Amino acid sequence: MNRALSALPRLILLFTLLATQLLPAVRAQQPETAASETSTAPAEEGSVQNPAATLERLAYVQSVLSQKIDERSSLGEAIQTANEQDQEDLRAQAEELSEDIQQLRDTLETIAIGGVDNSLFAPATEEPDSNWREDIALIAQPVIDSLKDLTEKPRKIKELNDRIALRQQEQAAATQALDNLAPLADRAQEGALADSLDRLVKLWQGRLDDARSDIEIARFQIADLQGDKSLVQTLAESLQDFLTGRGLTLLLAILAASIVYFGVRFLMRGYRSALVDKATPESRTRYRLAAYSVQALTFILILIAVFVVFYQRGDVLLLGLLILLIVGLALGIRNLLPRYLSEARLLLNIGPMRESERIMYRGLPWRVESINMYTVLRNPELHGVLRIPLAEFHDTTSRPSGKDPWFPSSRGDTVLLEDHSPMEVIDQNPDTVVLKHRGGQLVSMPAVDFYRATMTNLSRGDTFGVTSSFGVDYRHQDISLTQVPKLLRDAVREQLSQTDLASFIKDVRVELKLANDSSLDYWIFVTCDSRAAKSYRKIERTIQSACVDACTRAKLIIPFPHLSVLHQPG
C-alpha cells in the first residue's frame, strides 16, 4: 500500500471526528423558533446554577405537580362512588394523571440537581445470554453510543421544540373549544345538560392548563440545555477538548504509523545495500513477490500500531471504528479474493500474460513491456505506447515473441494496397497509419484496418519484382521462341541501365506467356533491389518503353485487337 492509500482513511477519520465534536456545539447555539421566546437561561450542565431562578422554576413545577396530585385524589374518591362502567373511564384518567405526575417529578428532580445524570443509580437489569450476533453488535455499540452522546444535546432541544409546537396546537384547540362552550354554559338551565356542559368546560380547561404548563416546563428545560455561553466560547472549549483528548490520540496514532512505515523502509534499504549481491541478476518475479509481501506486512504492522495506541489511550470510539474498519476490509477481501488472486498472479509475472511476450489487444499485436496497476504495451513498429488498467487482462494469454513481425510495414516503406497503388508509409501509431501518394497527397486509415488489409510491402526483404506484359504479331511466329525474347530482354536491360536505377536492377527475364487471339504475349519480370521501391511505377513504364523501342528498331509489328468478319455463302 502506498503512502497516499495508507494516510487517506486516517485523514477522513480525523476530519469526521472534528466535525462531530464541533457540530453539537454549533447546533446548541442555534435553537429553533419555538425556543427563541425563552428568557435568559442559567448555565449549562455541570456549571453553577442561579438559585433564585431555579427556585422560581421549581415552584412553578411544584404547583403543577400538586394540582395533578389533587386531581388524582379527587378521581380516587369518584371511583369509589361511581358505577362499574364509569369506573373504567375514571381509572383510565387516573393512569394518565399518574404518568404526568411521574414525569413532573422527574422534571423537578432534573432541575433541582442541575441536570446531573441520575440514570447511573437505576437498578441494573439482568442481561440474557448473548449469541455471536449480539457480540458483534457489542463491538459496534461503543461507536453508536459515542455518536449518540455527541448529538445528545441537539436531539433533546429538537424533541423539546417539537413538544412545544404540539402543545401550542393543543392550547389553540382548547382555547377555541372553551370559547365555543362559554355561551352555551351561561345560558343552560339547571339540570343534566348544565351538568354535562360544566363537565366539558372543566375537561377542556384542564387540557388548556396542561398545555400551558407543559410549554413552560419545556422552555425551562431548553434554557438549561442551552446555557449562557457564547458560540465562540463554546467552539473554543469544544476544540480544546478535542485537541487534548481525541485529537491527541489521533496524532499519536499517525506518529506510530509513520514510525512503522519509515522504519520498515529504512530496514529494507539497509538490507538491499548491505546484503544483496548486485553482481547477480535479480529475478523480477522474486523481487515483486518480496516487495508486495513487505508492503502487506507494513500495512498489518501499521494497523497493529494504531490499535495499540487507541487501546492504551482508552478511546472506545476510535477503537470501535478501527475494529469496524478491519472487519469491513476482511469482508471486502473475502468477496474480492478471486479477482485479487488473479491480479496478484499477473503482478508477480507468473500468470497467463507475462512481460516481454506478445499479445493481441484490440486487433493489433503488442509486446508487454511492464505489468503493474497500469500495464504498458508497446509495438516496436508503432510510435507511442498504451497504458491499460490491469483489470482488462484477466483473460488474456501471451506467447513468446520469437521472430514474428510486429506490423506489416515500417515508417518509410513503400506498399502496394489492393488497388495496386504504391504509397509510402509516412507515420504509424496505435491509432492511425498515414500514407503518401506519389503526388504528395496524404491518406489516413485506422491502424487496425491497415493491419488487416491485403497489401504487398516492396521495402521488406532484399528485392522485389515488377511484372509486365507485351505482345507481337503472329507474323513473327517463326522467331517468337528464339529471337523475340532475347530482343525484348536486351532492350529492357539496356533501357534501365541508362536510368538512375541501373545499380538496383538484379535480373530481367522474358518468356512467352500466352498465344492470345491476335498476338503472342510475353511475360516480362524485372527483379530490383528493395531500395528502388519508390520507383515501382517508373520501372513499369520503362519496360513498356523499351519493348516498343525494340520492336520499332527490329521492324516487329505490334498487333492491336481487331474483329474478323467471315462471309458465309447463303
Coordinates of C-alpha atoms in Angstrom, one line a residue:
M1 CA 0.0 0.0 0.0
N2 CA 1.5 3.3 -0.9
R3 CA 1.7 6.4 1.3
A4 CA -1.4 8.1 0.0
L5 CA -3.6 5.0 0.4
S6 CA -2.5 4.4 3.9
A7 CA -2.9 8.0 5.0
L8 CA -6.3 8.6 3.4
P9 CA -8.5 6.7 5.9
R10 CA -6.8 8.4 8.9
L11 CA -7.4 11.9 7.4
I12 CA -11.0 11.1 6.7
L13 CA -11.5 9.8 10.3
L14 CA -9.7 12.9 11.7
F15 CA -12.0 15.4 9.9
T16 CA -15.1 13.3 10.6
L17 CA -14.4 13.3 14.4
L18 CA -13.5 17.0 14.4
A19 CA -16.9 17.8 12.7
T20 CA -18.8 15.6 15.1
Q21 CA -17.2 17.3 18.0
L22 CA -18.0 20.8 16.8
L23 CA -21.4 20.2 15.3
P24 CA -23.4 19.7 18.6
A25 CA -21.9 23.0 19.9
V26 CA -23.0 24.9 16.8
R27 CA -26.5 23.4 16.8
A28 CA -26.9 24.0 20.5
Q29 CA -26.3 27.7 19.9
Q30 CA -29.0 27.8 17.1
P31 CA -32.3 26.6 18.7
E32 CA -35.4 26.6 16.6
T33 CA -38.1 29.3 16.5
A34 CA -40.2 27.8 19.3
A35 CA -37.4 28.1 21.8
S36 CA -36.5 31.7 20.8
E37 CA -39.2 33.0 23.2
T38 CA -37.4 31.9 26.3
S39 CA -35.8 34.3 28.7
T40 CA -32.1 34.4 29.7
A41 CA -31.1 30.9 30.7
P42 CA -28.8 29.7 33.5
A43 CA -25.5 27.9 33.0
E44 CA -25.5 24.6 31.2
E45 CA -24.9 21.2 32.7
G46 CA -22.2 21.0 35.2
S47 CA -22.0 24.8 35.8
V48 CA -23.1 26.7 38.9
Q49 CA -26.9 27.5 38.8
N50 CA -28.7 30.7 39.6
P51 CA -30.5 29.8 42.9
A52 CA -33.3 32.4 42.6
A53 CA -34.2 31.5 39.0
T54 CA -34.0 27.8 39.8
L55 CA -36.3 28.2 42.9
E56 CA -38.8 30.1 40.7
R57 CA -38.9 27.3 38.2
L58 CA -39.1 24.6 40.9
A59 CA -42.1 26.5 42.5
Y60 CA -43.9 26.5 39.2
V61 CA -43.3 22.8 38.5
Q62 CA -44.4 22.0 42.1
S63 CA -47.6 23.9 41.8
V64 CA -48.5 22.0 38.6
L65 CA -47.5 18.7 40.4
S66 CA -49.7 19.5 43.4
Q67 CA -52.6 20.3 41.1
K68 CA -52.2 16.9 39.4
I69 CA -52.0 15.1 42.7
D70 CA -55.2 16.8 43.9
E71 CA -56.9 15.8 40.7
R72 CA -55.8 12.2 41.1
S73 CA -57.1 12.2 44.7
S74 CA -60.5 13.5 43.5
L75 CA -60.6 10.8 40.9
G76 CA -59.9 8.2 43.5
E77 CA -62.8 9.3 45.6
A78 CA -65.1 9.4 42.5
I79 CA -64.0 5.9 41.5
Q80 CA -65.3 4.5 44.9
T81 CA -68.8 6.0 44.4
A82 CA -69.2 5.6 40.7
N83 CA -70.8 2.7 38.9
E84 CA -68.8 -0.1 37.2
Q85 CA -68.9 1.4 33.7
D86 CA -67.9 4.9 34.9
Q87 CA -65.1 3.4 37.0
E88 CA -63.3 2.2 33.8
D89 CA -63.2 5.7 32.4
L90 CA -62.1 7.2 35.7
R91 CA -59.3 4.6 36.1
A92 CA -58.0 5.5 32.6
Q93 CA -57.9 9.1 33.5
A94 CA -56.2 8.3 36.8
E95 CA -53.5 6.3 34.9
E96 CA -52.8 9.3 32.6
L97 CA -52.6 11.5 35.6
S98 CA -50.1 9.1 37.2
E99 CA -47.9 9.2 34.1
D100 CA -48.0 13.1 34.1
I101 CA -47.2 13.1 37.9
Q102 CA -44.2 10.8 37.4
Q103 CA -42.9 13.0 34.5
L104 CA -43.3 16.2 36.6
R105 CA -41.4 14.6 39.5
D106 CA -38.6 13.6 37.1
T107 CA -38.5 17.2 35.7
L108 CA -38.5 18.6 39.2
E109 CA -35.6 16.4 40.2
T110 CA -33.6 17.2 37.0
I111 CA -34.0 21.0 37.5
A112 CA -33.1 20.7 41.2
I113 CA -29.9 18.7 40.8
G114 CA -28.7 20.8 37.9
G115 CA -29.0 18.2 35.1
V116 CA -26.9 15.5 36.7
D117 CA -27.4 12.1 35.0
N118 CA -29.4 10.1 37.5
S119 CA -29.5 7.0 35.3
L120 CA -26.3 5.9 37.0
F121 CA -28.4 5.0 40.1
A122 CA -31.0 3.0 38.2
P123 CA -31.1 -0.7 39.2
A124 CA -29.2 -2.9 36.7
T125 CA -31.3 -5.4 34.8
E126 CA -30.1 -8.9 34.2
E127 CA -28.8 -9.4 30.7
P128 CA -29.9 -12.5 28.8
D129 CA -27.4 -14.9 27.3
S130 CA -25.8 -13.4 24.1
N131 CA -25.0 -15.0 20.8
W132 CA -22.4 -14.2 18.2
R133 CA -24.6 -11.6 16.5
E134 CA -25.0 -9.8 19.8
D135 CA -21.3 -10.0 20.4
I136 CA -20.6 -8.3 17.0
A137 CA -23.2 -5.6 17.9
L138 CA -21.5 -5.2 21.3
I139 CA -18.3 -4.2 19.4
A140 CA -20.2 -1.6 17.5
Q141 CA -22.2 -0.4 20.5
P142 CA -19.5 2.0 21.8
V143 CA -19.3 3.7 18.5
I144 CA -23.0 4.2 18.4
D145 CA -23.2 5.3 22.0
S146 CA -20.4 7.8 21.4
L147 CA -22.1 9.2 18.3
K148 CA -25.4 9.5 20.3
D149 CA -23.5 11.3 23.1
L150 CA -22.1 13.8 20.6
T151 CA -25.6 14.7 19.3
E152 CA -27.5 14.3 22.6
K153 CA -28.0 18.0 23.3
P154 CA -29.2 19.0 19.8
R155 CA -31.5 16.0 19.8
K156 CA -33.0 16.9 23.2
I157 CA -33.5 20.5 22.1
K158 CA -35.2 19.3 18.9
E159 CA -37.5 17.0 20.8
L160 CA -38.5 19.8 23.2
N161 CA -39.1 22.2 20.4
D162 CA -41.4 19.6 18.7
R163 CA -43.1 19.1 22.1
I164 CA -43.7 22.9 22.4
A165 CA -45.1 23.1 18.9
L166 CA -47.5 20.3 19.6
R167 CA -48.6 21.7 22.9
Q168 CA -49.2 25.1 21.3
Q169 CA -51.5 23.5 18.8
E170 CA -53.3 21.8 21.8
Q171 CA -53.5 25.2 23.5
A172 CA -55.1 26.8 20.5
A173 CA -57.6 24.0 20.1
A174 CA -58.5 24.1 23.8
T175 CA -59.0 27.9 23.7
Q176 CA -61.3 27.6 20.7
A177 CA -63.3 24.9 22.5
L178 CA -63.7 26.9 25.6
D179 CA -64.8 30.0 23.6
N180 CA -67.5 27.8 22.0
L181 CA -68.6 26.3 25.3
A182 CA -68.8 29.5 27.3
P183 CA -72.0 31.0 25.8
L184 CA -73.7 27.6 25.9
A185 CA -72.8 27.0 29.6
D186 CA -74.0 30.5 30.6
R187 CA -77.5 30.0 29.0
A188 CA -78.1 26.4 30.1
Q189 CA -80.7 25.9 32.8
E190 CA -80.0 23.7 35.8
G191 CA -80.3 20.1 35.0
A192 CA -78.5 17.3 33.2
L193 CA -77.5 19.4 30.3
A194 CA -76.0 22.1 32.5
D195 CA -74.0 19.4 34.4
S196 CA -72.7 18.0 31.1
L197 CA -71.7 21.4 29.9
D198 CA -69.9 22.1 33.2
R199 CA -68.1 18.8 32.9
L200 CA -66.9 19.7 29.4
V201 CA -65.8 23.1 30.5
K202 CA -63.7 21.6 33.3
L203 CA -62.3 19.0 30.9
W204 CA -61.2 21.5 28.3
Q205 CA -60.0 24.0 30.9
G206 CA -57.8 21.2 32.3
R207 CA -56.4 20.4 28.9
L208 CA -55.6 24.1 28.4
D209 CA -53.8 24.3 31.7
D210 CA -51.9 21.1 30.9
A211 CA -50.8 22.5 27.6
R212 CA -49.6 25.8 29.1
S213 CA -47.7 24.2 32.0
D214 CA -46.1 21.7 29.6
I215 CA -44.9 24.5 27.3
E216 CA -43.4 26.4 30.3
I217 CA -41.6 23.3 31.6
A218 CA -40.2 22.5 28.1
R219 CA -38.9 26.0 27.8
F220 CA -37.2 25.7 31.2
Q221 CA -35.5 22.5 30.0
I222 CA -34.4 24.2 26.8
A223 CA -32.9 27.1 28.8
D224 CA -31.0 24.6 31.0
L225 CA -29.6 22.8 27.9
Q226 CA -28.6 26.0 26.0
G227 CA -26.6 27.5 28.8
D228 CA -25.3 31.1 28.9
K229 CA -22.1 30.7 26.9
S230 CA -21.5 32.4 23.6
L231 CA -20.9 30.5 20.3
V232 CA -17.3 31.4 20.2
Q233 CA -16.7 30.3 23.7
T234 CA -18.5 27.0 23.1
L235 CA -16.5 26.4 19.9
A236 CA -13.2 27.2 21.6
E237 CA -14.0 24.8 24.5
S238 CA -15.0 22.0 22.1
L239 CA -11.9 22.5 20.0
Q240 CA -9.7 22.5 23.2
D241 CA -11.3 19.3 24.4
F242 CA -10.8 17.7 21.1
L243 CA -7.1 18.7 20.9
T244 CA -6.3 17.5 24.4
G245 CA -8.4 14.3 24.0
R246 CA -9.3 12.6 20.8
G247 CA -7.1 14.8 18.7
L248 CA -4.0 13.9 20.7
T249 CA -4.9 10.3 20.3
L250 CA -5.1 10.6 16.5
L251 CA -1.8 12.5 16.5
L252 CA -0.1 9.7 18.4
A253 CA -1.7 7.1 16.1
I254 CA -0.4 8.9 13.0
L255 CA 3.0 9.2 14.6
A256 CA 3.1 5.5 15.4
A257 CA 2.0 4.6 11.8
S258 CA 4.7 6.9 10.4
I259 CA 7.4 5.3 12.6
V260 CA 6.4 1.8 11.4
Y261 CA 6.3 2.9 7.7
F262 CA 9.6 4.7 7.6
G263 CA 11.2 2.2 9.9
V264 CA 10.4 -0.7 7.5
R265 CA 11.6 1.3 4.5
F266 CA 14.9 2.1 6.3
L267 CA 15.4 -1.5 7.2
M268 CA 14.7 -2.7 3.6
R269 CA 17.0 -0.1 2.2
G270 CA 19.8 -1.2 4.5
Y271 CA 19.2 -4.8 3.6
R272 CA 19.4 -4.1 -0.1
S273 CA 22.5 -2.0 0.2
A274 CA 24.4 -4.3 2.6
L275 CA 23.3 -7.9 1.9
V276 CA 22.0 -8.1 -1.7
D277 CA 24.7 -9.1 -4.2
K278 CA 24.3 -6.6 -7.0
A279 CA 26.5 -8.5 -9.3
T280 CA 24.0 -11.3 -9.5
P281 CA 20.9 -10.6 -11.7
E282 CA 17.8 -10.4 -9.6
S283 CA 14.7 -12.3 -10.6
R284 CA 11.9 -9.9 -11.4
T285 CA 9.3 -12.3 -10.1
R286 CA 11.1 -12.8 -6.8
Y287 CA 11.7 -9.1 -6.4
R288 CA 8.0 -8.3 -6.9
L289 CA 6.9 -11.1 -4.5
A290 CA 9.2 -9.7 -1.8
A291 CA 8.2 -6.1 -2.5
Y292 CA 4.4 -6.9 -2.2
S293 CA 5.0 -9.0 0.9
V294 CA 6.8 -6.2 2.6
Q295 CA 4.0 -3.8 1.7
A296 CA 1.4 -6.1 3.1
L297 CA 3.4 -6.7 6.3
T298 CA 3.9 -2.9 6.6
F299 CA 0.1 -2.4 6.4
I300 CA -0.6 -5.0 9.0
L301 CA 2.1 -3.5 11.4
I302 CA 0.5 -0.1 10.9
L303 CA -2.9 -1.4 11.9
I304 CA -1.4 -3.1 15.0
A305 CA 0.4 0.1 16.0
V306 CA -2.7 2.2 15.6
F307 CA -4.7 -0.4 17.5
V308 CA -2.2 -0.3 20.4
V309 CA -2.3 3.5 20.6
F310 CA -6.2 3.6 20.7
Y311 CA -6.2 0.8 23.3
Q312 CA -3.6 2.4 25.6
R313 CA -5.4 5.8 25.3
G314 CA -8.7 4.1 26.1
D315 CA -10.6 5.8 23.3
V316 CA -13.6 3.4 22.8
L317 CA -14.9 5.3 19.9
L318 CA -11.7 5.2 17.8
L319 CA -11.1 1.7 18.9
G320 CA -14.5 0.6 17.7
L321 CA -14.2 2.4 14.4
L322 CA -10.8 0.7 13.8
I323 CA -12.3 -2.7 14.5
L324 CA -15.2 -2.0 12.2
L325 CA -12.7 -0.9 9.5
I326 CA -10.7 -4.1 9.9
V327 CA -13.9 -6.2 9.7
G328 CA -15.0 -4.3 6.6
L329 CA -11.7 -4.8 5.0
A330 CA -11.8 -8.5 5.8
L331 CA -15.3 -8.9 4.3
G332 CA -14.3 -7.0 1.2
I333 CA -11.2 -9.1 0.7
R334 CA -13.2 -12.2 1.1
N335 CA -15.6 -11.1 -1.7
L336 CA -12.9 -9.8 -4.0
L337 CA -10.3 -12.5 -3.2
P338 CA -10.6 -14.4 -6.6
R339 CA -10.1 -11.2 -8.5
Y340 CA -7.2 -10.2 -6.3
L341 CA -5.5 -13.6 -6.7
S342 CA -5.8 -13.3 -10.5
E343 CA -4.3 -9.8 -10.5
A344 CA -1.6 -10.9 -8.0
R345 CA -0.5 -13.7 -10.4
L346 CA -0.2 -11.1 -13.2
L347 CA 1.7 -8.7 -10.9
L348 CA 4.1 -11.4 -9.9
N349 CA 4.6 -12.3 -13.6
I350 CA 3.5 -15.9 -13.2
G351 CA 0.1 -15.6 -14.8
P352 CA -1.1 -16.3 -18.3
M353 CA 0.2 -13.0 -19.5
R354 CA 3.9 -12.3 -18.9
E355 CA 6.3 -9.5 -19.6
S356 CA 8.3 -9.3 -22.8
E357 CA 5.8 -11.6 -24.5
R358 CA 3.3 -11.0 -27.3
I359 CA -0.4 -10.5 -27.0
M360 CA -3.2 -9.4 -29.3
Y361 CA -5.1 -6.4 -27.9
R362 CA -7.8 -4.6 -29.9
G363 CA -6.8 -6.2 -33.1
L364 CA -3.1 -5.3 -33.0
P365 CA -0.1 -7.2 -31.7
W366 CA 1.7 -5.8 -28.7
R367 CA 4.7 -6.6 -26.6
V368 CA 4.1 -6.5 -22.8
E369 CA 6.7 -4.0 -21.6
S370 CA 5.8 -4.0 -17.9
I371 CA 2.9 -5.4 -15.8
N372 CA 1.7 -3.1 -13.0
M373 CA -1.6 -1.5 -11.9
Y374 CA -1.4 0.2 -15.4
T375 CA 0.2 -2.3 -17.8
V376 CA 2.4 -0.7 -20.5
L377 CA 2.1 -2.2 -24.1
R378 CA 4.5 -1.3 -26.9
N379 CA 4.6 -2.3 -30.6
P380 CA 8.2 -1.7 -31.9
E381 CA 6.8 -0.6 -35.3
L382 CA 4.3 1.9 -33.9
H383 CA 5.1 5.3 -32.5
G384 CA 3.7 5.5 -28.9
V385 CA 2.7 3.1 -26.1
L386 CA -0.6 2.1 -24.4
R387 CA -1.2 2.3 -20.6
I388 CA -4.1 -0.1 -19.8
P389 CA -5.6 -1.0 -16.4
L390 CA -4.6 -4.4 -15.2
A391 CA -8.2 -5.4 -14.8
E392 CA -8.6 -5.7 -18.5
F393 CA -6.1 -8.6 -18.8
H394 CA -7.8 -11.2 -16.6
D395 CA -8.5 -13.5 -19.6
T396 CA -5.5 -12.5 -21.8
T397 CA -2.8 -15.1 -22.7
S398 CA 0.6 -14.1 -24.1
R399 CA 3.1 -16.1 -26.1
P400 CA 6.8 -15.8 -26.8
S401 CA 7.5 -13.1 -29.4
G402 CA 10.0 -15.1 -31.5
K403 CA 10.8 -13.5 -34.9
D404 CA 7.2 -12.8 -35.9
P405 CA 6.8 -9.3 -37.5
W406 CA 5.0 -6.8 -35.3
F407 CA 3.4 -4.8 -38.2
P408 CA 3.2 -5.2 -42.0
S409 CA 5.2 -2.1 -42.6
S410 CA 7.7 0.3 -41.1
R411 CA 7.9 4.1 -41.5
G412 CA 9.4 4.9 -44.9
D413 CA 8.3 1.6 -46.5
T414 CA 6.5 1.5 -49.9
V415 CA 3.5 -0.7 -50.0
L416 CA 1.0 -1.8 -52.7
L417 CA -2.6 -1.9 -51.5
E418 CA -5.4 -3.9 -53.0
D419 CA -5.8 -1.4 -55.9
H420 CA -2.0 -1.8 -56.7
S421 CA -1.4 1.9 -55.8
P422 CA 2.2 2.2 -54.5
M423 CA 2.3 4.6 -51.4
E424 CA 4.9 5.5 -48.9
V425 CA 4.3 5.0 -45.1
I426 CA 4.8 8.4 -43.5
D427 CA 3.7 7.6 -39.9
Q428 CA 2.1 4.8 -38.0
N429 CA 0.9 4.9 -34.4
P430 CA -1.6 2.9 -32.3
D431 CA -4.5 4.8 -33.8
T432 CA -3.7 5.8 -37.4
V433 CA -1.4 5.0 -40.4
V434 CA -0.6 7.9 -42.7
L435 CA 0.3 7.0 -46.4
K436 CA 1.7 9.3 -49.1
H437 CA 0.9 9.1 -52.8
R438 CA 3.4 9.9 -55.5
G439 CA 1.9 13.3 -56.0
G440 CA 2.2 14.2 -52.3
Q441 CA -1.4 13.7 -51.1
L442 CA -1.8 12.0 -47.8
V443 CA -4.2 9.2 -46.9
S444 CA -5.0 8.2 -43.3
M445 CA -6.6 5.0 -42.2
P446 CA -7.1 3.2 -38.9
A447 CA -4.2 1.1 -37.8
V448 CA -6.4 -1.9 -37.2
D449 CA -7.8 -1.7 -40.8
F450 CA -4.3 -1.3 -42.2
Y451 CA -3.1 -4.3 -40.3
R452 CA -6.0 -6.4 -41.6
A453 CA -5.7 -5.1 -45.3
T454 CA -4.2 -7.2 -48.1
M455 CA -1.0 -5.5 -49.3
T456 CA 2.4 -6.0 -50.7
N457 CA 5.4 -4.4 -48.9
L458 CA 8.0 -3.6 -51.6
S459 CA 10.6 -2.5 -48.9
R460 CA 10.5 -5.6 -46.8
G461 CA 13.2 -8.1 -47.9
D462 CA 16.2 -7.6 -50.2
T463 CA 14.4 -7.4 -53.5
F464 CA 11.0 -7.0 -55.2
G465 CA 9.7 -7.8 -58.7
V466 CA 8.0 -5.7 -61.4
T467 CA 5.8 -7.7 -63.8
S468 CA 4.7 -6.5 -67.2
S469 CA 3.3 -8.0 -70.5
F470 CA 4.0 -7.2 -74.1
G471 CA 2.7 -8.7 -77.4
V472 CA 3.9 -9.1 -81.0
D473 CA 2.1 -10.1 -84.2
Y474 CA 1.7 -13.6 -85.3
R475 CA 3.7 -12.8 -88.4
H476 CA 6.8 -13.2 -86.3
Q477 CA 5.8 -16.7 -85.1
D478 CA 8.9 -18.3 -86.6
I479 CA 11.2 -16.3 -84.3
S480 CA 8.8 -16.0 -81.4
L481 CA 10.7 -18.5 -79.3
T482 CA 14.2 -17.6 -80.1
Q483 CA 14.9 -14.0 -81.3
V484 CA 12.0 -12.1 -79.8
P485 CA 12.5 -13.0 -76.1
K486 CA 16.3 -12.1 -76.4
L487 CA 15.5 -8.9 -78.3
L488 CA 13.0 -7.7 -75.6
R489 CA 15.2 -8.7 -72.7
D490 CA 18.2 -6.9 -74.0
A491 CA 16.1 -3.8 -74.8
V492 CA 14.7 -3.7 -71.3
R493 CA 18.1 -4.2 -69.6
E494 CA 19.7 -1.5 -71.8
Q495 CA 16.9 1.0 -71.2
L496 CA 17.1 0.5 -67.4
S497 CA 20.8 0.8 -67.4
Q498 CA 20.5 4.3 -68.8
T499 CA 18.4 5.5 -65.9
D500 CA 19.4 6.2 -62.2
L501 CA 18.1 2.8 -61.4
A502 CA 20.9 0.9 -63.1
S503 CA 22.6 -0.2 -59.8
F504 CA 19.3 -1.5 -58.4
I505 CA 18.4 -3.9 -61.3
K506 CA 19.2 -7.5 -60.3
D507 CA 17.7 -9.6 -63.2
V508 CA 15.5 -9.3 -66.3
R509 CA 13.6 -12.3 -67.6
V510 CA 11.3 -12.5 -70.7
E511 CA 9.3 -15.6 -71.6
L512 CA 6.3 -16.4 -73.8
K513 CA 3.3 -16.1 -71.7
L514 CA 0.2 -16.7 -73.9
A515 CA -0.8 -17.2 -77.6
N516 CA -3.6 -14.7 -77.5
D517 CA -6.3 -14.2 -80.0
S518 CA -4.4 -11.6 -82.1
S519 CA -0.9 -11.5 -80.5
L520 CA 1.8 -13.5 -79.0
D521 CA 2.1 -12.1 -75.4
Y522 CA 5.4 -12.2 -73.4
W523 CA 5.8 -12.2 -69.7
I524 CA 8.5 -9.7 -68.6
F525 CA 9.8 -9.8 -65.0
V526 CA 12.4 -7.4 -63.6
T527 CA 14.0 -8.1 -60.2
C528 CA 15.1 -5.0 -58.3
D529 CA 16.7 -4.0 -55.1
S530 CA 14.3 -3.0 -52.4
R531 CA 15.8 0.4 -52.2
A532 CA 14.2 1.2 -55.6
A533 CA 10.7 0.5 -54.3
K534 CA 9.6 4.1 -54.7
S535 CA 10.3 3.8 -58.5
Y536 CA 7.9 0.9 -59.0
R537 CA 5.7 2.7 -61.5
K538 CA 8.8 4.2 -63.3
I539 CA 10.1 0.7 -63.8
E540 CA 6.8 -0.4 -65.3
R541 CA 6.8 2.5 -67.7
T542 CA 10.5 1.9 -68.7
I543 CA 9.7 -1.8 -69.5
Q544 CA 6.9 -0.8 -71.9
S545 CA 9.0 2.0 -73.5
A546 CA 12.0 -0.4 -74.1
C547 CA 9.8 -3.0 -75.7
V548 CA 8.2 -0.5 -78.1
D549 CA 11.6 0.9 -79.0
A550 CA 13.0 -2.6 -79.6
C551 CA 10.1 -3.6 -81.9
T552 CA 10.5 -0.3 -83.8
R553 CA 14.2 -0.9 -84.4
A554 CA 13.7 -4.5 -85.4
K555 CA 10.7 -3.7 -87.5
L556 CA 8.4 -6.1 -85.5
I557 CA 4.7 -5.5 -85.8
I558 CA 2.9 -4.7 -82.6
P559 CA -0.7 -6.0 -83.0
F560 CA -3.9 -4.4 -81.9
P561 CA -7.2 -6.0 -81.2
H562 CA -9.3 -6.5 -84.3
L563 CA -12.6 -8.1 -85.3
S564 CA -12.7 -10.6 -88.2
V565 CA -15.9 -10.9 -90.2
L566 CA -16.4 -14.1 -92.1
H567 CA -18.8 -14.2 -95.1
Q568 CA -20.7 -17.5 -95.4
P569 CA -22.3 -18.1 -98.8
G570 CA -26.0 -18.3 -98.5

